[in-house]
Coordinates of C-alpha atoms and ligand atoms in Angstrom, one line a residue:
M1 CA 129.4 120.6 85.9
K2 CA 128.3 119.3 89.3
E3 CA 130.2 116.5 91.1
P4 CA 128.6 113.1 90.5
L5 CA 126.3 111.8 93.2
R6 CA 126.4 108.1 94.2
I7 CA 123.1 106.2 94.0
T8 CA 122.8 102.7 95.4
V9 CA 120.1 100.4 94.2
T10 CA 119.6 96.9 95.8
G11 CA 117.9 94.1 93.9
A12 CA 119.1 95.9 90.8
A13 CA 118.6 92.9 88.5
G14 CA 115.0 92.5 89.5
Q15 CA 111.9 93.8 87.7
I16 CA 111.7 97.2 89.4
G17 CA 115.4 97.7 89.2
Y18 CA 115.3 97.1 85.4
A19 CA 112.5 99.6 85.0
M20 CA 114.3 102.2 87.2
L21 CA 118.1 102.3 86.4
F22 CA 117.9 103.6 82.9
R23 CA 115.7 106.5 84.0
I24 CA 118.0 107.4 86.9
A25 CA 120.9 107.3 84.5
S26 CA 119.1 109.7 82.1
G27 CA 118.7 112.3 84.8
E28 CA 115.0 111.8 85.6
M29 CA 115.6 111.4 89.3
L30 CA 118.1 114.2 90.2
G31 CA 117.9 116.4 87.2
T32 CA 119.5 116.6 83.7
D33 CA 122.5 118.6 85.1
Q34 CA 123.4 116.1 87.8
P35 CA 126.0 113.3 86.9
V36 CA 125.5 110.1 88.8
I37 CA 127.4 106.9 89.7
L38 CA 125.2 103.8 90.0
Q39 CA 126.2 101.3 92.7
L40 CA 124.2 98.1 92.2
L41 CA 123.8 95.4 94.8
E42 CA 122.5 91.9 94.0
I43 CA 122.7 88.5 95.7
P44 CA 125.3 86.1 94.2
P45 CA 122.8 84.0 92.1
A46 CA 121.6 87.2 90.3
M47 CA 125.1 88.6 89.5
N48 CA 125.1 87.2 85.9
A49 CA 121.7 88.9 85.2
L50 CA 123.1 92.1 86.7
E51 CA 126.1 92.0 84.4
G52 CA 123.6 92.0 81.5
V53 CA 121.9 95.1 82.9
V54 CA 125.3 96.8 83.3
M55 CA 126.1 96.0 79.6
E56 CA 122.8 97.6 78.6
L57 CA 123.5 100.7 80.7
Q58 CA 126.9 101.0 78.9
D59 CA 125.2 100.6 75.5
C60 CA 122.9 103.6 76.3
A61 CA 126.0 105.9 76.5
F62 CA 124.2 108.1 79.0
P63 CA 126.2 111.4 79.2
L64 CA 125.3 111.8 82.9
L65 CA 126.4 108.2 83.9
R66 CA 129.9 108.6 85.3
G67 CA 130.4 105.0 86.6
V68 CA 128.6 101.7 87.4
V69 CA 129.6 99.4 90.3
S70 CA 128.0 96.0 90.4
T71 CA 128.6 93.9 93.5
S72 CA 127.2 91.4 96.0
Q73 CA 129.1 93.1 98.9
P74 CA 126.9 95.6 100.8
E75 CA 130.0 97.6 102.0
E76 CA 131.0 98.2 98.4
A77 CA 127.5 99.0 97.3
F78 CA 126.8 101.5 100.0
S79 CA 130.2 103.1 100.0
G80 CA 129.8 106.9 99.9
A81 CA 126.2 106.6 98.8
D82 CA 124.2 109.9 98.7
F83 CA 120.9 108.1 97.8
V84 CA 119.9 104.5 98.5
L85 CA 116.9 102.7 97.0
L86 CA 116.4 99.4 98.9
V87 CA 114.4 97.5 96.3
G88 CA 115.6 93.9 96.8
A89 CA 113.6 91.9 99.2
R90 CA 112.7 88.3 99.8
P91 CA 109.4 87.5 98.1
R92 CA 106.8 85.4 99.9
G93 CA 107.4 81.7 99.0
P94 CA 104.9 78.9 99.0
G95 CA 103.6 78.1 102.4
M96 CA 105.4 81.1 103.9
E97 CA 103.4 83.0 106.6
R98 CA 103.6 86.8 107.0
K99 CA 105.7 86.2 110.1
D100 CA 108.2 84.1 108.1
L101 CA 108.4 86.9 105.4
L102 CA 109.0 89.5 108.1
E103 CA 111.7 87.3 109.6
A104 CA 113.5 86.6 106.2
N105 CA 113.5 90.3 105.3
G106 CA 114.5 91.2 108.8
A107 CA 117.9 89.6 108.3
I108 CA 118.4 91.5 105.0
F109 CA 117.4 94.9 106.4
T110 CA 119.3 94.6 109.6
G111 CA 122.5 94.0 107.7
Q112 CA 121.7 96.7 105.2
G113 CA 120.9 99.3 107.9
K114 CA 124.2 98.6 109.6
A115 CA 126.1 98.8 106.3
I116 CA 124.4 102.1 105.3
N117 CA 125.4 103.4 108.7
D118 CA 129.0 102.4 108.4
Y119 CA 129.7 103.1 104.7
A120 CA 127.2 105.6 103.2
S121 CA 127.5 109.4 103.2
K122 CA 126.5 110.9 106.5
N123 CA 123.8 112.8 104.6
V124 CA 122.4 109.8 102.8
K125 CA 118.7 109.6 102.0
V126 CA 117.3 106.1 102.1
L127 CA 114.0 104.9 100.4
V128 CA 112.7 101.4 101.2
V129 CA 110.6 99.9 98.4
G130 CA 111.0 96.1 99.1
N131 CA 108.1 94.7 101.0
P132 CA 106.9 94.7 103.7
A133 CA 108.3 98.2 103.1
N134 CA 107.3 100.1 106.2
T135 CA 108.6 97.4 108.6
N136 CA 111.7 96.8 106.5
C137 CA 112.3 100.5 106.8
L138 CA 111.8 100.4 110.6
I139 CA 114.4 97.6 110.8
A140 CA 116.9 99.6 108.7
V141 CA 116.5 102.8 110.7
N142 CA 117.0 101.0 114.0
N143 CA 120.2 99.4 112.8
A144 CA 121.7 102.7 111.5
K145 CA 122.4 104.0 114.9
D146 CA 124.5 107.0 113.9
L147 CA 122.0 108.4 111.3
N148 CA 119.0 110.6 111.8
P149 CA 115.7 108.7 111.4
E150 CA 114.6 111.5 109.1
Q151 CA 117.1 110.1 106.6
F152 CA 114.8 107.1 106.0
S153 CA 111.5 106.7 104.3
S154 CA 109.3 104.0 102.7
M155 CA 107.3 104.2 99.5
T156 CA 103.6 105.0 99.4
I157 CA 103.7 107.4 96.4
L158 CA 102.5 104.6 94.1
D159 CA 99.4 104.2 96.3
H160 CA 99.0 108.0 96.3
N161 CA 99.2 108.1 92.5
R162 CA 96.8 105.2 92.1
A163 CA 94.3 107.1 94.4
I164 CA 94.7 110.3 92.4
A165 CA 94.2 108.5 89.1
L166 CA 91.1 106.7 90.3
L167 CA 89.4 109.9 91.6
A168 CA 90.3 111.8 88.5
E169 CA 88.7 109.1 86.3
R170 CA 85.6 109.0 88.5
T171 CA 85.1 112.8 88.4
G172 CA 86.2 113.2 84.8
V173 CA 89.0 115.6 85.4
H174 CA 92.8 115.7 84.6
I175 CA 95.2 114.3 87.2
D176 CA 96.5 117.7 88.1
E177 CA 93.1 119.0 89.3
V178 CA 93.2 116.5 92.2
Q179 CA 94.9 118.0 95.2
N180 CA 95.4 117.3 98.9
L181 CA 94.7 113.6 98.9
A182 CA 96.6 111.4 101.4
V183 CA 97.5 107.8 101.9
W184 CA 97.9 106.9 105.6
G185 CA 99.6 104.0 107.3
N186 CA 101.0 100.7 105.9
H187 CA 101.8 99.8 102.3
S188 CA 99.4 96.9 102.6
A189 CA 95.7 96.1 102.2
T190 CA 95.0 98.1 105.4
M191 CA 96.3 101.4 103.9
F192 CA 93.9 104.3 104.1
P193 CA 93.5 106.5 101.1
E194 CA 91.7 109.6 102.5
L195 CA 89.5 111.9 100.6
L196 CA 88.1 114.1 103.4
S197 CA 90.7 116.8 102.7
A198 CA 91.0 116.2 99.0
S199 CA 89.7 118.6 96.4
V200 CA 89.0 118.4 92.7
G201 CA 89.6 121.8 91.2
D202 CA 88.0 124.1 93.8
T203 CA 85.4 121.6 95.0
P204 CA 85.8 119.2 98.0
A205 CA 86.1 115.7 96.6
L206 CA 83.4 114.3 98.8
E207 CA 80.9 116.7 97.2
L208 CA 81.6 115.1 93.9
V209 CA 81.4 111.4 94.9
T210 CA 79.1 109.6 97.2
F211 CA 80.3 108.4 100.6
D212 CA 79.3 104.8 99.6
W213 CA 81.5 105.0 96.5
Y214 CA 84.4 106.3 98.6
R215 CA 84.0 103.6 101.3
D216 CA 83.0 100.6 99.3
Q217 CA 84.8 101.1 96.0
F218 CA 87.5 103.7 96.1
I219 CA 89.3 102.6 99.3
P220 CA 89.2 98.8 98.5
K221 CA 90.3 99.4 94.9
V222 CA 93.3 101.4 95.9
Q223 CA 94.2 98.8 98.6
Q224 CA 93.9 95.9 96.1
R225 CA 95.4 97.6 93.0
G226 CA 98.7 95.7 93.3
A227 CA 96.8 92.3 93.4
E228 CA 94.6 93.4 90.4
I229 CA 97.8 94.1 88.4
I230 CA 99.3 90.7 89.3
R231 CA 96.1 89.0 88.1
A232 CA 96.2 90.9 84.8
R233 CA 100.0 90.8 84.1
G234 CA 101.0 87.6 85.8
S235 CA 103.6 89.5 87.8
S236 CA 103.6 92.5 90.1
S237 CA 103.7 96.1 89.0
A238 CA 107.2 97.1 88.1
A239 CA 107.2 100.2 85.8
S240 CA 104.7 102.1 88.0
A241 CA 106.6 101.1 91.1
A242 CA 109.9 102.3 89.6
N243 CA 108.3 105.5 88.5
A244 CA 107.0 106.1 92.0
A245 CA 110.4 105.5 93.6
I246 CA 112.1 107.9 91.2
Q247 CA 109.4 110.5 91.9
H248 CA 109.8 110.0 95.7
M249 CA 113.5 110.6 95.6
R250 CA 113.1 113.6 93.2
L251 CA 110.6 115.3 95.4
W252 CA 112.6 114.6 98.5
S253 CA 115.8 116.0 97.1
L254 CA 114.5 118.8 94.9
G255 CA 111.4 119.8 97.0
T256 CA 107.6 120.1 96.5
R257 CA 104.8 122.2 98.0
T258 CA 102.2 119.8 96.6
I259 CA 101.0 117.3 99.1
T260 CA 102.1 113.7 98.5
S261 CA 102.4 110.6 100.7
M262 CA 105.5 109.0 102.2
G263 CA 106.2 106.5 105.0
I264 CA 108.3 108.2 107.7
V265 CA 109.2 107.5 111.3
S266 CA 106.3 108.8 113.4
C267 CA 107.0 111.5 115.9
G268 CA 103.5 111.1 117.4
D269 CA 101.7 113.5 114.9
Y270 CA 98.0 112.7 114.5
D271 CA 98.4 110.5 117.6
I272 CA 100.2 107.8 115.7
T273 CA 102.5 105.7 117.8
E274 CA 106.0 107.2 117.9
G275 CA 108.8 105.2 116.2
I276 CA 106.7 103.2 113.7
V277 CA 107.1 103.9 110.0
Y278 CA 103.7 105.2 108.9
S279 CA 102.6 107.0 105.7
F280 CA 101.5 110.6 106.2
P281 CA 100.5 113.5 103.9
V282 CA 103.8 115.4 103.4
T283 CA 105.6 118.1 101.5
C284 CA 109.3 118.4 101.0
G285 CA 111.6 121.4 101.4
A286 CA 115.3 121.8 101.7
G287 CA 115.9 118.1 101.5
K288 CA 113.5 117.4 104.4
I289 CA 110.1 115.7 104.5
E290 CA 107.5 117.7 106.5
I291 CA 104.1 116.3 107.6
D292 CA 101.0 118.3 106.7
K293 CA 99.7 118.9 110.2
S294 CA 96.7 121.0 109.1
R295 CA 94.1 118.2 108.5
S296 CA 90.9 117.9 110.5
L297 CA 89.9 114.3 110.5
D298 CA 86.5 112.7 111.3
D299 CA 85.7 109.5 113.2
F300 CA 85.7 107.5 109.9
C301 CA 89.3 108.6 109.2
V302 CA 90.5 108.0 112.7
E303 CA 89.1 104.5 112.7
R304 CA 90.8 103.7 109.4
M305 CA 94.1 105.2 110.6
R306 CA 94.0 103.1 113.8
L307 CA 93.3 99.9 111.8
T308 CA 96.5 100.3 109.7
E309 CA 98.5 101.5 112.7
R310 CA 97.4 98.3 114.5
E311 CA 98.8 96.2 111.7
L312 CA 102.1 98.1 111.8
L313 CA 102.3 97.5 115.6
E314 CA 101.8 93.8 115.1
E315 CA 104.5 93.8 112.4
R316 CA 106.8 95.6 114.8
D317 CA 106.1 93.1 117.6
A318 CA 107.0 90.2 115.2
I319 CA 110.5 91.7 114.6
K320 CA 111.1 93.5 117.9
H321 CA 114.2 91.4 118.6
L322 CA 115.8 93.1 115.5
L323 CA 115.3 96.7 116.7
Ligands
NDP1 P1 110.6 93.3 92.0 O1 111.8 94.1 91.5 O2 109.4 93.2 91.2 O3 110.2 93.9 93.5 C1 111.2 94.2 94.4 C2 110.5 94.5 95.7 O4 109.7 95.7 95.6 C3 109.5 93.4 96.2 O5 109.7 93.3 97.6 C4 108.2 94.0 95.9 O6 107.2 93.5 96.8 C5 108.5 95.4 96.2 N1 107.4 96.4 95.9 C6 107.1 97.4 96.7 N2 106.1 98.1 96.2 C7 105.8 97.5 95.1 C8 104.8 97.8 94.2 N3 103.9 98.8 94.3 N4 104.6 97.0 93.1 C9 105.5 96.0 93.0 N5 106.4 95.6 93.8 C10 106.6 96.4 94.9 O7 111.1 91.8 92.4 P2 112.0 90.8 91.6 O8 111.8 89.5 92.3 O9 111.9 91.0 90.2 O10 113.5 91.4 92.0 C11 114.0 91.4 93.3 C12 115.5 91.4 93.2 O11 116.0 91.5 94.5 C13 116.0 90.0 92.7 O12 116.9 90.3 91.6 C14 116.8 89.4 93.9 O13 117.9 88.8 93.5 C15 117.1 90.7 94.6 N6 117.4 90.6 96.0 C16 118.5 91.4 96.4 C17 118.8 91.4 97.7 C18 120.0 92.2 98.1 O14 120.4 93.1 97.3 N7 120.6 92.0 99.2 C19 118.1 90.7 98.7 C20 116.9 90.0 98.3 C21 116.6 90.0 96.9 P3 106.2 92.2 96.4 O15 107.2 91.0 96.5 O16 105.2 92.3 97.5 O17 105.7 92.5 95.0

């Protein structure tokens, strides 16, 4: 049997945490031969709720679950962590501007970046889910001075999955026939789900749908899907977000040659400003995320990619004192 790996989840008593922990403990993230220890971080007011979650984890008697730590101390939660899922974040409150939200989360992700740097495994892989995810990830990376920026990423696989599902529905095919789609930029309403390189079976996607549908319906629908779910459910997506986070970590650690989308620190590929956390089309191999550098993009793509890049640059400017 393999040695257990330590997985830290922050905001573990929240909606996404609740939809995620039981699946991680059952082996869906790292494989059914990989024992795990869960290290759960919450803020003090949520510790009671977290205790309830821990009791439910115990009551599942998962054979792979070799221990559960629940704590409100970051140094304890990140100690020896092999994988970190930063889910907890400050939600936007009444009257709060985007700038206030960035500021409130800035404090959380500065501290967590430093604690990961000081207490986690030197090979840790960190995924940021809590919003604004790209910029929270940027703050965490910049505060983990001894770690490689390649050890950090932010989640856009849910947006990628939403785009695949929408195109498959429109063209009347199964999900697995849609290939090579990409989501670029920020996990926000400026994200750019791109179809120029996508295919459905052996046919280019843009031969099967009209450009008007792509621009006027597909792109806005993917961008607004989170808001659509909030309107229908009365609260934000949780199960699909948890599913995407598990998928992100599984692909990153176990590898995939299928293109997906992840937010990573830009090294200037596709002319995107170096240093910002931007979603690119990627594959994963040997525990590393690799950008698909083979795409030819047209003026429409470049314009959309610049728009979402501009938003990320504005977010970076708002928190530059934290970097
Ligand atoms: P959720 O579990 O529903 O969401 C957690 C975070 O994930 C939010 O920032 C949410 O953004 C974000 N998110 C990212 N992508 C998605 C997506 N596609 N769909 C939905 N959400 C997405 O929030 P809860 O309020 O239920 O739980 C948060 C928990 O975090 C609470 O228990 C709180 O106590 C805790 N917390 C912990 C901290 C810590 O550990 N230090 C710090 C702050 C909070 P959005 O708000 O935009 O939906």
